[in-house]
Tab-separated table of C-alpha atoms and ligand atoms in Angstrom:
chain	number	residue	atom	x	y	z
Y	1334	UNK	CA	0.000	0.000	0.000
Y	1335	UNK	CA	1.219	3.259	-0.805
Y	1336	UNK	CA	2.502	5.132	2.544
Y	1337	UNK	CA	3.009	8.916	2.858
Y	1338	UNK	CA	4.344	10.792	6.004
Y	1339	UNK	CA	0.996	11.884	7.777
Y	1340	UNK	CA	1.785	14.616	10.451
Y	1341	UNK	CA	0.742	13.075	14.290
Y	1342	UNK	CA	-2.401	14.810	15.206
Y	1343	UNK	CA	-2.988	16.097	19.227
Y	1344	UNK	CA	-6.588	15.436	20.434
Y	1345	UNK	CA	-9.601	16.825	18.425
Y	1346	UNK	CA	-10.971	19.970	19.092
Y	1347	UNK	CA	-13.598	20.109	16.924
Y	1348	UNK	CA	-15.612	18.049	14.640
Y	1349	UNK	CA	-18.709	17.986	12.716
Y	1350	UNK	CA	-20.749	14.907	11.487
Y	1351	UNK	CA	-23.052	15.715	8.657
Y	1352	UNK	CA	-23.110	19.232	9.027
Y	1353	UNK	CA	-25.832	21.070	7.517
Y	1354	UNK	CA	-27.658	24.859	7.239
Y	1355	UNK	CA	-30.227	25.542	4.580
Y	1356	UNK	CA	-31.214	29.290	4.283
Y	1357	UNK	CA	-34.865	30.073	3.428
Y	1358	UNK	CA	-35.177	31.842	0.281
Y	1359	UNK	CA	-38.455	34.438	0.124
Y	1360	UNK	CA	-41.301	34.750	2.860
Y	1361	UNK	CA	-41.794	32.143	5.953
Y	1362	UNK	CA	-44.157	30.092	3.546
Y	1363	UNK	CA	-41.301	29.539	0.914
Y	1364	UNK	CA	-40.391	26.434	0.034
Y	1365	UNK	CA	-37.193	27.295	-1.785
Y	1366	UNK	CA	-33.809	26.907	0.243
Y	1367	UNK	CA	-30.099	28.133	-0.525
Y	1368	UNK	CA	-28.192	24.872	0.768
Y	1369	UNK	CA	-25.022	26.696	1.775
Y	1370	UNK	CA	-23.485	24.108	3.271
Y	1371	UNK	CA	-24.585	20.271	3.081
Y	1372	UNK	CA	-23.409	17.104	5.070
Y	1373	UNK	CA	-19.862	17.943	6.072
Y	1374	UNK	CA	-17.709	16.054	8.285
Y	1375	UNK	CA	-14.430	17.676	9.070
Y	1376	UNK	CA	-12.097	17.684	11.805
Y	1377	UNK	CA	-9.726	19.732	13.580
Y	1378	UNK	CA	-6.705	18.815	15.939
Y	1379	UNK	CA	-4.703	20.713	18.542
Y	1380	UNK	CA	-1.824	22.356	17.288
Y	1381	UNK	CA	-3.108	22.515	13.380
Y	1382	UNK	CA	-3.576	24.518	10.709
Y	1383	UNK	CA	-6.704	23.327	8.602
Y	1384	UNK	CA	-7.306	25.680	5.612
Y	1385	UNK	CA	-11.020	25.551	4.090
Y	1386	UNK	CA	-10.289	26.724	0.380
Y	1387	UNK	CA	-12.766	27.639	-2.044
Y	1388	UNK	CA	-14.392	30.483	-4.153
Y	1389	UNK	CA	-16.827	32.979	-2.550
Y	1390	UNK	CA	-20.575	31.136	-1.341
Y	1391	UNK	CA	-18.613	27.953	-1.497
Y	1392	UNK	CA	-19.567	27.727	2.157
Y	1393	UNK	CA	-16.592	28.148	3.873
Y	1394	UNK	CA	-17.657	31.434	5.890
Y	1395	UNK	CA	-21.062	29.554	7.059
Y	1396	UNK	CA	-18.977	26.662	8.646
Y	1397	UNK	CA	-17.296	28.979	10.464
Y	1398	UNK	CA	-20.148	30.575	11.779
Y	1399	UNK	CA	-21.698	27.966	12.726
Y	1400	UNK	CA	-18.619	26.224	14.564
Y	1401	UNK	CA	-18.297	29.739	16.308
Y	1402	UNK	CA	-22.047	29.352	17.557
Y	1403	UNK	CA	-23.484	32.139	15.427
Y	1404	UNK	CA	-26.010	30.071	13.155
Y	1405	UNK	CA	-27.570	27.227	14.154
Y	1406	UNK	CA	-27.146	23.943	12.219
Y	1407	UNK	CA	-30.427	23.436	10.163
Y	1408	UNK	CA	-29.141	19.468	10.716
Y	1409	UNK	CA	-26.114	17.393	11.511
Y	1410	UNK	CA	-23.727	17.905	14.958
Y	1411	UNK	CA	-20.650	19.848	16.180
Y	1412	UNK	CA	-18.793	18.242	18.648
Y	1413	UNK	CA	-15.945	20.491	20.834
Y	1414	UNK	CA	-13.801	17.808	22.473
Y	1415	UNK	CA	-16.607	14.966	22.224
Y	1416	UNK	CA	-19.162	17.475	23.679
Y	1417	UNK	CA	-22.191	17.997	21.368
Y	1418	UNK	CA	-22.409	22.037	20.855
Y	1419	UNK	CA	-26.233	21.033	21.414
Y	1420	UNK	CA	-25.970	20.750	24.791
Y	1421	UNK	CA	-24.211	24.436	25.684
Y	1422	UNK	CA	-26.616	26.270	25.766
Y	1423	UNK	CA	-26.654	28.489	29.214
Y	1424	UNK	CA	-25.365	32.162	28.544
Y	1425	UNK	CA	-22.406	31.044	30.626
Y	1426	UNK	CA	-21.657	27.885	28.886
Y	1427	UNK	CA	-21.377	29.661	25.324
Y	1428	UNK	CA	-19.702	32.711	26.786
Y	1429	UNK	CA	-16.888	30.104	27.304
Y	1430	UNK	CA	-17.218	28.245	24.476
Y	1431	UNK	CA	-16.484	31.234	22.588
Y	1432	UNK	CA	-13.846	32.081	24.425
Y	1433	UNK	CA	-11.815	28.633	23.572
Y	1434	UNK	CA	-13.067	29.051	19.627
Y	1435	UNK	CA	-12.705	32.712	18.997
Y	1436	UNK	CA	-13.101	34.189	15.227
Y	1437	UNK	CA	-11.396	36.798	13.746
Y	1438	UNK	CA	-12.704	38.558	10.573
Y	1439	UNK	CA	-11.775	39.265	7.353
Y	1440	UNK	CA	-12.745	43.072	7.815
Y	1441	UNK	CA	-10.116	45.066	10.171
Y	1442	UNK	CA	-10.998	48.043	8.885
Y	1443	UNK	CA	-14.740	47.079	10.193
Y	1444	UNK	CA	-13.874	44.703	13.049
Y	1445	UNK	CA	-12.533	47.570	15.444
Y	1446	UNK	CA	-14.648	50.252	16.786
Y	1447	UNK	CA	-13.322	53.829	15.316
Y	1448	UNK	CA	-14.526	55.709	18.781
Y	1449	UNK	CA	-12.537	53.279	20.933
Y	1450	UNK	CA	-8.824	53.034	21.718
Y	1451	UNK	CA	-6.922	49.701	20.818
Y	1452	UNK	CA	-7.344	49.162	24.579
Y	1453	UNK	CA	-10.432	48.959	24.912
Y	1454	UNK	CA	-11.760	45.748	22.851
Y	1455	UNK	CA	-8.671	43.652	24.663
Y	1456	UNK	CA	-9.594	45.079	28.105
Y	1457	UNK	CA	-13.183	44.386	27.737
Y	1458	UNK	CA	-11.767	40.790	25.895
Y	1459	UNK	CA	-10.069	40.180	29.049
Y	1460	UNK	CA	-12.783	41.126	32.020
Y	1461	UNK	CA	-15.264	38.948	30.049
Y	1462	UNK	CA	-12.751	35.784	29.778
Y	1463	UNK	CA	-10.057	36.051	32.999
Y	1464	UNK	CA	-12.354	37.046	35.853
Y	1465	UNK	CA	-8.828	35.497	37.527
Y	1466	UNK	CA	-7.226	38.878	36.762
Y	1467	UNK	CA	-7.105	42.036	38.836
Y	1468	UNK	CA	-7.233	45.554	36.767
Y	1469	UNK	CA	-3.525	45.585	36.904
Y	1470	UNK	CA	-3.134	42.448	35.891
Y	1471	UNK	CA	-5.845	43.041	32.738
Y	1472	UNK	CA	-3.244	46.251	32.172
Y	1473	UNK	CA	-0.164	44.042	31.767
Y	1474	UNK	CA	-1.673	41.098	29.998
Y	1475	UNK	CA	-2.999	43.670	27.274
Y	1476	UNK	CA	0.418	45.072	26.875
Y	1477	UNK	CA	2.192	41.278	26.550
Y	1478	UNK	CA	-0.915	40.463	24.420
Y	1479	UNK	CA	0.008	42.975	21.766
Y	1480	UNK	CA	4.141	41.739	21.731
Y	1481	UNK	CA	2.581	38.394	21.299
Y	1482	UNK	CA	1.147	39.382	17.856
Y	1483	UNK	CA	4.232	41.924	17.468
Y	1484	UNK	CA	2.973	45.028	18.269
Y	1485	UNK	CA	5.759	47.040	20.240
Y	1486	UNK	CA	6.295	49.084	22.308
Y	1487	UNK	CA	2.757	47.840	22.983
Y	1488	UNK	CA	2.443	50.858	25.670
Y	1489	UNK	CA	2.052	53.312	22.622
Y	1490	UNK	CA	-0.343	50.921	20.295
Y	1491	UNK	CA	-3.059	50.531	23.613
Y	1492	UNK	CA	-3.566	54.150	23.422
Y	1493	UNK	CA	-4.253	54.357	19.503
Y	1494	UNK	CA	-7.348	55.081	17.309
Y	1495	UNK	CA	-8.158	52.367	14.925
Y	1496	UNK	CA	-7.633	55.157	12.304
Y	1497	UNK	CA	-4.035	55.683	13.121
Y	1498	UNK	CA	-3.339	52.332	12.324
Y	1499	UNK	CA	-2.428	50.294	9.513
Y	1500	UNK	CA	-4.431	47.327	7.734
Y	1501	UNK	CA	-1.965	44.922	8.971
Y	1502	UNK	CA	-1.388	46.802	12.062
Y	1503	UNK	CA	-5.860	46.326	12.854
Y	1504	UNK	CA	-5.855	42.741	11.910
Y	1505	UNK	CA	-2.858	41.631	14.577
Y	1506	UNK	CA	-5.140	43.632	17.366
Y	1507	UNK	CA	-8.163	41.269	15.998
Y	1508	UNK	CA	-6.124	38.554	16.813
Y	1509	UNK	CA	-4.504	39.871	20.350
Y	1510	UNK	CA	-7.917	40.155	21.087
Y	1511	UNK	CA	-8.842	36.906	20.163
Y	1512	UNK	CA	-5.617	35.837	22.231
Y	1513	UNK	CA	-7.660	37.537	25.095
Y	1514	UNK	CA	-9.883	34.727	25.583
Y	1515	UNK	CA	-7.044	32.348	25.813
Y	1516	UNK	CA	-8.024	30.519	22.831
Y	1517	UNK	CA	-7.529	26.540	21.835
Y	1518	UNK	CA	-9.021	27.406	18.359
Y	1519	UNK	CA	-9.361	30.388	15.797
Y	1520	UNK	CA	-11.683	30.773	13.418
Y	1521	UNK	CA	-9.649	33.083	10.878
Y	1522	UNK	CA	-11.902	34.184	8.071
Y	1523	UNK	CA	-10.395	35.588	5.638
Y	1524	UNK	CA	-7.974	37.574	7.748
Y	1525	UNK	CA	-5.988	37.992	4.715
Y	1526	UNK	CA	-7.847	39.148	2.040
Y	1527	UNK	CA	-8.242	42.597	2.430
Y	1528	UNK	CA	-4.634	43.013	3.098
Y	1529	UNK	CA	-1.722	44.488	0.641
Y	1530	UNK	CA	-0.112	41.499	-0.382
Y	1531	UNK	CA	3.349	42.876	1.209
Y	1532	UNK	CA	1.101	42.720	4.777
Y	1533	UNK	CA	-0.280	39.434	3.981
Y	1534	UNK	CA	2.863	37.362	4.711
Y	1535	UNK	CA	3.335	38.909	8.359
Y	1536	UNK	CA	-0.063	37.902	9.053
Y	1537	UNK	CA	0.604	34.235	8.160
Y	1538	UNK	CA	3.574	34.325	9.700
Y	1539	UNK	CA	1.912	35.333	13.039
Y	1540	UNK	CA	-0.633	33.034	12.645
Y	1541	UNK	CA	2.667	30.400	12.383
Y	1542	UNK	CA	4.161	31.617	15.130
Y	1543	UNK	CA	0.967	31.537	17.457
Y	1544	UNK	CA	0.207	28.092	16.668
Y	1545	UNK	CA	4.319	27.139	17.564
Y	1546	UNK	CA	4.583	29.567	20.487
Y	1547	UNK	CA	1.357	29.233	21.991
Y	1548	UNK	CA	-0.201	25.980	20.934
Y	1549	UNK	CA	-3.582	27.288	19.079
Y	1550	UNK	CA	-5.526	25.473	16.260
Y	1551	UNK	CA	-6.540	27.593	13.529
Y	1552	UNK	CA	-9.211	26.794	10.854
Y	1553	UNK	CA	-8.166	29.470	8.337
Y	1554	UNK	CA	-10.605	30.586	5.905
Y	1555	UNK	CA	-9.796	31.482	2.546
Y	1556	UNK	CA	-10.163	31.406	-1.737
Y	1557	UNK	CA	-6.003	31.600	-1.957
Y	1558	UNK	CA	-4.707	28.421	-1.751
Y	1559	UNK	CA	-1.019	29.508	-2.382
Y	1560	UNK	CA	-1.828	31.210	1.373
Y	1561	UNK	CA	-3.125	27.926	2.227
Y	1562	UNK	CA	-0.267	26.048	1.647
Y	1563	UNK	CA	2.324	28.191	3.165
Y	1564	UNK	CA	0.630	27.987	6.564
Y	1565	UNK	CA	-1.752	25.169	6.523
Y	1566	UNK	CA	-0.792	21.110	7.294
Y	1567	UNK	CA	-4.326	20.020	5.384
Y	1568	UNK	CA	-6.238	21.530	2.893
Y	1569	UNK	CA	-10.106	21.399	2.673
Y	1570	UNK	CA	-11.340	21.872	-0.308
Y	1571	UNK	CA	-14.622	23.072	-0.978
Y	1572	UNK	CA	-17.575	23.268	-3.325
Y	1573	UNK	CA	-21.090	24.812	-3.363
Y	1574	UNK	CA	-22.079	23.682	-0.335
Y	1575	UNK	CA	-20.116	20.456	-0.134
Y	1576	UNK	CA	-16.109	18.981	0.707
Y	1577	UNK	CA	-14.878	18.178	-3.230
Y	1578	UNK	CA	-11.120	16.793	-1.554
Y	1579	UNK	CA	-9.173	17.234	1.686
Y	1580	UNK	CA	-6.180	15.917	2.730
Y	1581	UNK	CA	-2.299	16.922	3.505
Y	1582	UNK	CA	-1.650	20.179	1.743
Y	1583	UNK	CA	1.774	18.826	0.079
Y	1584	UNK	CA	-0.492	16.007	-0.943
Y	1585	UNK	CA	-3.353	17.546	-2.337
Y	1586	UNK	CA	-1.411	20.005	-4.638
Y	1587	UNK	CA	1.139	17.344	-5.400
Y	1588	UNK	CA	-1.674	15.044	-6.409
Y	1589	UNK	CA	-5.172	16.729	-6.777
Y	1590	UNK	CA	-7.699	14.041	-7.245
Y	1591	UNK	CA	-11.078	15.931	-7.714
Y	1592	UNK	CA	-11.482	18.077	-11.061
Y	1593	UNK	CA	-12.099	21.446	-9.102
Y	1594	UNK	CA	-8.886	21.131	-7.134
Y	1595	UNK	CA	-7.083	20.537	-10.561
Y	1596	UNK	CA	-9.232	23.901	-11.713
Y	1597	UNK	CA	-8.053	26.141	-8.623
Y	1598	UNK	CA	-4.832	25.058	-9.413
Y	1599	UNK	CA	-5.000	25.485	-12.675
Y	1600	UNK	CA	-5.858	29.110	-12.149
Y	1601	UNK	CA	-3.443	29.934	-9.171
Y	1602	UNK	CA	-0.206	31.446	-11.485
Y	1603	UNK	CA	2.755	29.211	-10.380
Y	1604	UNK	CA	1.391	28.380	-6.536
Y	1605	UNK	CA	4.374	25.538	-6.958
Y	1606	UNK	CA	6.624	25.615	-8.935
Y	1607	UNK	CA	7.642	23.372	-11.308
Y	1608	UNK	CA	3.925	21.563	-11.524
Y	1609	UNK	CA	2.517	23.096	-14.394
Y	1610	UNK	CA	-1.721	21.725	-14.596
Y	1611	UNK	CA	-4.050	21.763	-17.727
Y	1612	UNK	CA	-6.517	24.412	-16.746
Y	1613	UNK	CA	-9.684	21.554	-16.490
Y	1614	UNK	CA	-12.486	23.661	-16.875
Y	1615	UNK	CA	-13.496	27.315	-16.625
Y	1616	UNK	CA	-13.328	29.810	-13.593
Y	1617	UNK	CA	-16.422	31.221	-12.467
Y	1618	UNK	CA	-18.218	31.500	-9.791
Y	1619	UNK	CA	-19.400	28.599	-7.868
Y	1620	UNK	CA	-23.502	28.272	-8.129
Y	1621	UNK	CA	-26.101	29.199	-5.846
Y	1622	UNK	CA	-27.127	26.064	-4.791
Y	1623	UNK	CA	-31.039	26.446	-4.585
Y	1624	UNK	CA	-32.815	23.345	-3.939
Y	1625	UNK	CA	-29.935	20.654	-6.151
Y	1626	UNK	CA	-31.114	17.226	-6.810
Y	1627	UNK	CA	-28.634	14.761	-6.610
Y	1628	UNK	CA	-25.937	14.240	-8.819
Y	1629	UNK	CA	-22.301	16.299	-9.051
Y	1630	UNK	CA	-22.864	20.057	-7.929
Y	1631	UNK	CA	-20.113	20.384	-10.523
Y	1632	UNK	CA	-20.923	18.475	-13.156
Y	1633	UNK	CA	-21.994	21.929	-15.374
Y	1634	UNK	CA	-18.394	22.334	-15.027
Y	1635	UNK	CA	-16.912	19.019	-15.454
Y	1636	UNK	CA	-14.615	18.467	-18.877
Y	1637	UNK	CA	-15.108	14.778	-16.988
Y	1638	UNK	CA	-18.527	14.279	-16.466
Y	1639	UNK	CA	-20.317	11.181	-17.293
Y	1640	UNK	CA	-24.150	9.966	-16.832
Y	1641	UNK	CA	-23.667	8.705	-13.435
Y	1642	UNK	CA	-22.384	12.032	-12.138
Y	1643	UNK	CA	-25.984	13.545	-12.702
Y	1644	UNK	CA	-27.917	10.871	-11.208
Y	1645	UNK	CA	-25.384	10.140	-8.194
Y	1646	UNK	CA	-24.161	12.480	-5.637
Y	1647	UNK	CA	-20.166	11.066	-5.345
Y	1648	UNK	CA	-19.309	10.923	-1.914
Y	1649	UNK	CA	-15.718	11.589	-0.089
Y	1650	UNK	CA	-13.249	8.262	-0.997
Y	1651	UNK	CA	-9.859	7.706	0.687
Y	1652	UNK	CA	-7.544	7.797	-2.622
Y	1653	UNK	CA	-4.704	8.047	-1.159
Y	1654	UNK	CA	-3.016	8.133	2.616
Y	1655	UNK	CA	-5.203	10.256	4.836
Y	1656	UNK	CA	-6.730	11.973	1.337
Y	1657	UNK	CA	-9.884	11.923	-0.072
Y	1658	UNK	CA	-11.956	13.136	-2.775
Y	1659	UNK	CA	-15.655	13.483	-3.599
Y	1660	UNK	CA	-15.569	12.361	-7.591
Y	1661	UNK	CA	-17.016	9.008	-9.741
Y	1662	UNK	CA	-14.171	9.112	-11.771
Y	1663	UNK	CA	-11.140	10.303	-9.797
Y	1664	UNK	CA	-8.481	7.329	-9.315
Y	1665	UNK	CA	-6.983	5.859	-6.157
Y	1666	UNK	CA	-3.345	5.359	-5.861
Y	1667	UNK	CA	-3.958	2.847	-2.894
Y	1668	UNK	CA	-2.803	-0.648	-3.673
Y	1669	UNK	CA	-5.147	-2.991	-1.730
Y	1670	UNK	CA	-3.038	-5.252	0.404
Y	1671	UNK	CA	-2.644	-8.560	-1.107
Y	1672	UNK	CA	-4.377	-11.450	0.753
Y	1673	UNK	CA	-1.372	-13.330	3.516
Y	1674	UNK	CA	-0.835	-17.116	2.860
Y	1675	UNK	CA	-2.645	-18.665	6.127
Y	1676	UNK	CA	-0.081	-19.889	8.805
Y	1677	UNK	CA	-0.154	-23.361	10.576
Y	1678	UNK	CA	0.240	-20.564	13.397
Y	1679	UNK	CA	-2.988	-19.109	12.113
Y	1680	UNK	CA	-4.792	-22.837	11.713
Y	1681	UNK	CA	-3.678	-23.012	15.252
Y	1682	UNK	CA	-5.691	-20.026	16.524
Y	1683	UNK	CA	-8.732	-20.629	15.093
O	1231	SF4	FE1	-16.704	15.663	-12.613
O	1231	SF4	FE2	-18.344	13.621	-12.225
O	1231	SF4	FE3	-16.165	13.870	-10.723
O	1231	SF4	FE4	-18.231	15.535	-10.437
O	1231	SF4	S1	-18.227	13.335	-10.015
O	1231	SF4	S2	-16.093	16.100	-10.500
O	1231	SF4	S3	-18.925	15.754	-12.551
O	1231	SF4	S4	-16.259	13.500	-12.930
């Protein structure tokens, strides 16, 4: 059987069995649902990096909202360390629920108050999450807070106006005050995007240096999979609504197994050099997925397509070591083990 290095995984923080939310299209009597996210099982580990990859209303923003407690699944189950999100439900119980699994958002020019000082979202952060810590304590926790995510001399950034700031400079305080909670897990949507490119790599880089300093998960959001790969360990990749392939990201972009992956690729300009793939299809938006039959949400798409992929919705096979991929027609690279000659050891333990 083919064998590939799979990174040791710490105990799982999150995961989700079948996780589903349908949006109601139109009045309460509709009948017509957006299916932003259908049936997905994915997990997360301490001390990893999963990226969720995929073009805008893919879904990926939606799963983060709902991990983070913000919608509510329409069916399916979160689990946070074998504990069904179900069951928290007191004010308490989510108040520290979201303090473990924290999100920071893709907006910083939105995210921060402009009448507030940096101070005050990490202060207020910090009296809501460490009831353990005295004012002055709050005080110098905020200050070694903002070194942590490499704002110095922090002093002088506590007493700033988000305006006086810089895009790069508003996203670290999102995530200092995410640190405030004294996270196991952040939801990072986007936190990227809206960054100059030249800002972009410091922000990965902290994100790096978070999960290596202080031991935190992240499942970062995002539609740039040459981010993904320079910060995540696996890549999930999605698809109107649905997981098209996940696996190791060295794996996945070494050997993309589901025709969308091979398209993303495609369309990324050199995410790794020297693979060079056929683009496989044209790059659009994914569709609004309003009420789908079954069959292969991209089989409009497909340069592969055959009949089955419109009567049959493919579902996630293990093609190679710890990767899978939702397609009829993708291949496996896993040898089946042949069958051992029986033992007169083995006749004896029957
Ligand atoms: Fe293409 Fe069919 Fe595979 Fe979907 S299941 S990606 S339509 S070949």
């Amino acid at each position: 059987m083919l064998e590939l290095p799979v990174r040791p995984q710490g105990a799982e923080l999150i995961r989700t069995v079948g996780l589903t939310r349908h949006f109601r299209l139109g009045g309460f009597l509709s009948r017509r649902f957006l299916h932003a996210v259908d049936d997905i099982d994915l997990s997360i580990h301490e001390d990893e990096i999963v990226a969720l990859v995929g073009e805008s209303g893919s879904g990926k923003s939606t799963i983060a909202r709902l991990i983070a407690m913000v919608y509510k699944p329409t069916a399916g189950e979160i689990y946070h360390r074998g504990r069904p999100l179900a069951t928290v439900r007191s004010r308490r119980e989510v108040l520290e629920y979201r303090g473990h699994v924290p999100m920071v958002f893709q907006d910083p020019y939105g995210s921060l108050s402009p009448v507030y000082r940096v101070s005050h979202g990490i202060m207020r952060a910090l009296k809501l999450h460490r009831a353990d810590l005295s004012r002055r304590g709050r005080e110098e926790e905020a200050q070694r807070l903002l070194e942590a995510v490499g704002l110095v001399p922090a002093v002088d950034f506590l007493g700033k106006y988000p305006y006086q700031l810089s895009g790069g400079q508003r996203q670290r305080i999102g995530f200092a005050q995410a640190l405030a909670c004294r996270p196991e897990l952040i939801l990072a949507d986007e936190p990227v995007s809206m960054l100059d490119v030249s800002v972009r790599i410091g922000v990965l880089n902290l994100m790096a240096s978070l999960r290596r300093r202080e031991r935190i998960s992240f499942l970062y959001i995002t539609h740039d999979i040459a981010s993904a790969r320079y910060v995540a360990d696996r890549l999930v990749v999605m698809y109107a609504g649905q997981v098209a392939e996940s696996g190791p990201v060295e794996d996945v972009l070494a050997h993309p197994k589901h025709p969308y992956t091979q398209l993303l690729l495609s369309a990324v300009p050199d995410p790794r050099a020297p693979v060079s793939l056929p683009a496989t299809g044209e790059v659009q938006e994914p569709p609004r997925v309003i009420d789908p039959g079954e069959g292969c949400r991209f089989r409009a798409r497909c340069p592969y397509a055959i009949d089955e992929c419109s009567r049959v919705t493919p579902r996630l096979r293990l093609l190679r070591p710890a990767h899978d991929a939702a397609c009829h027609v993708a291949t496996s690279d896993l040898v089946a083990p042949a069958p051992t000659e029986r033992t007169d050891k083995d006749a004896s333990l029957r």
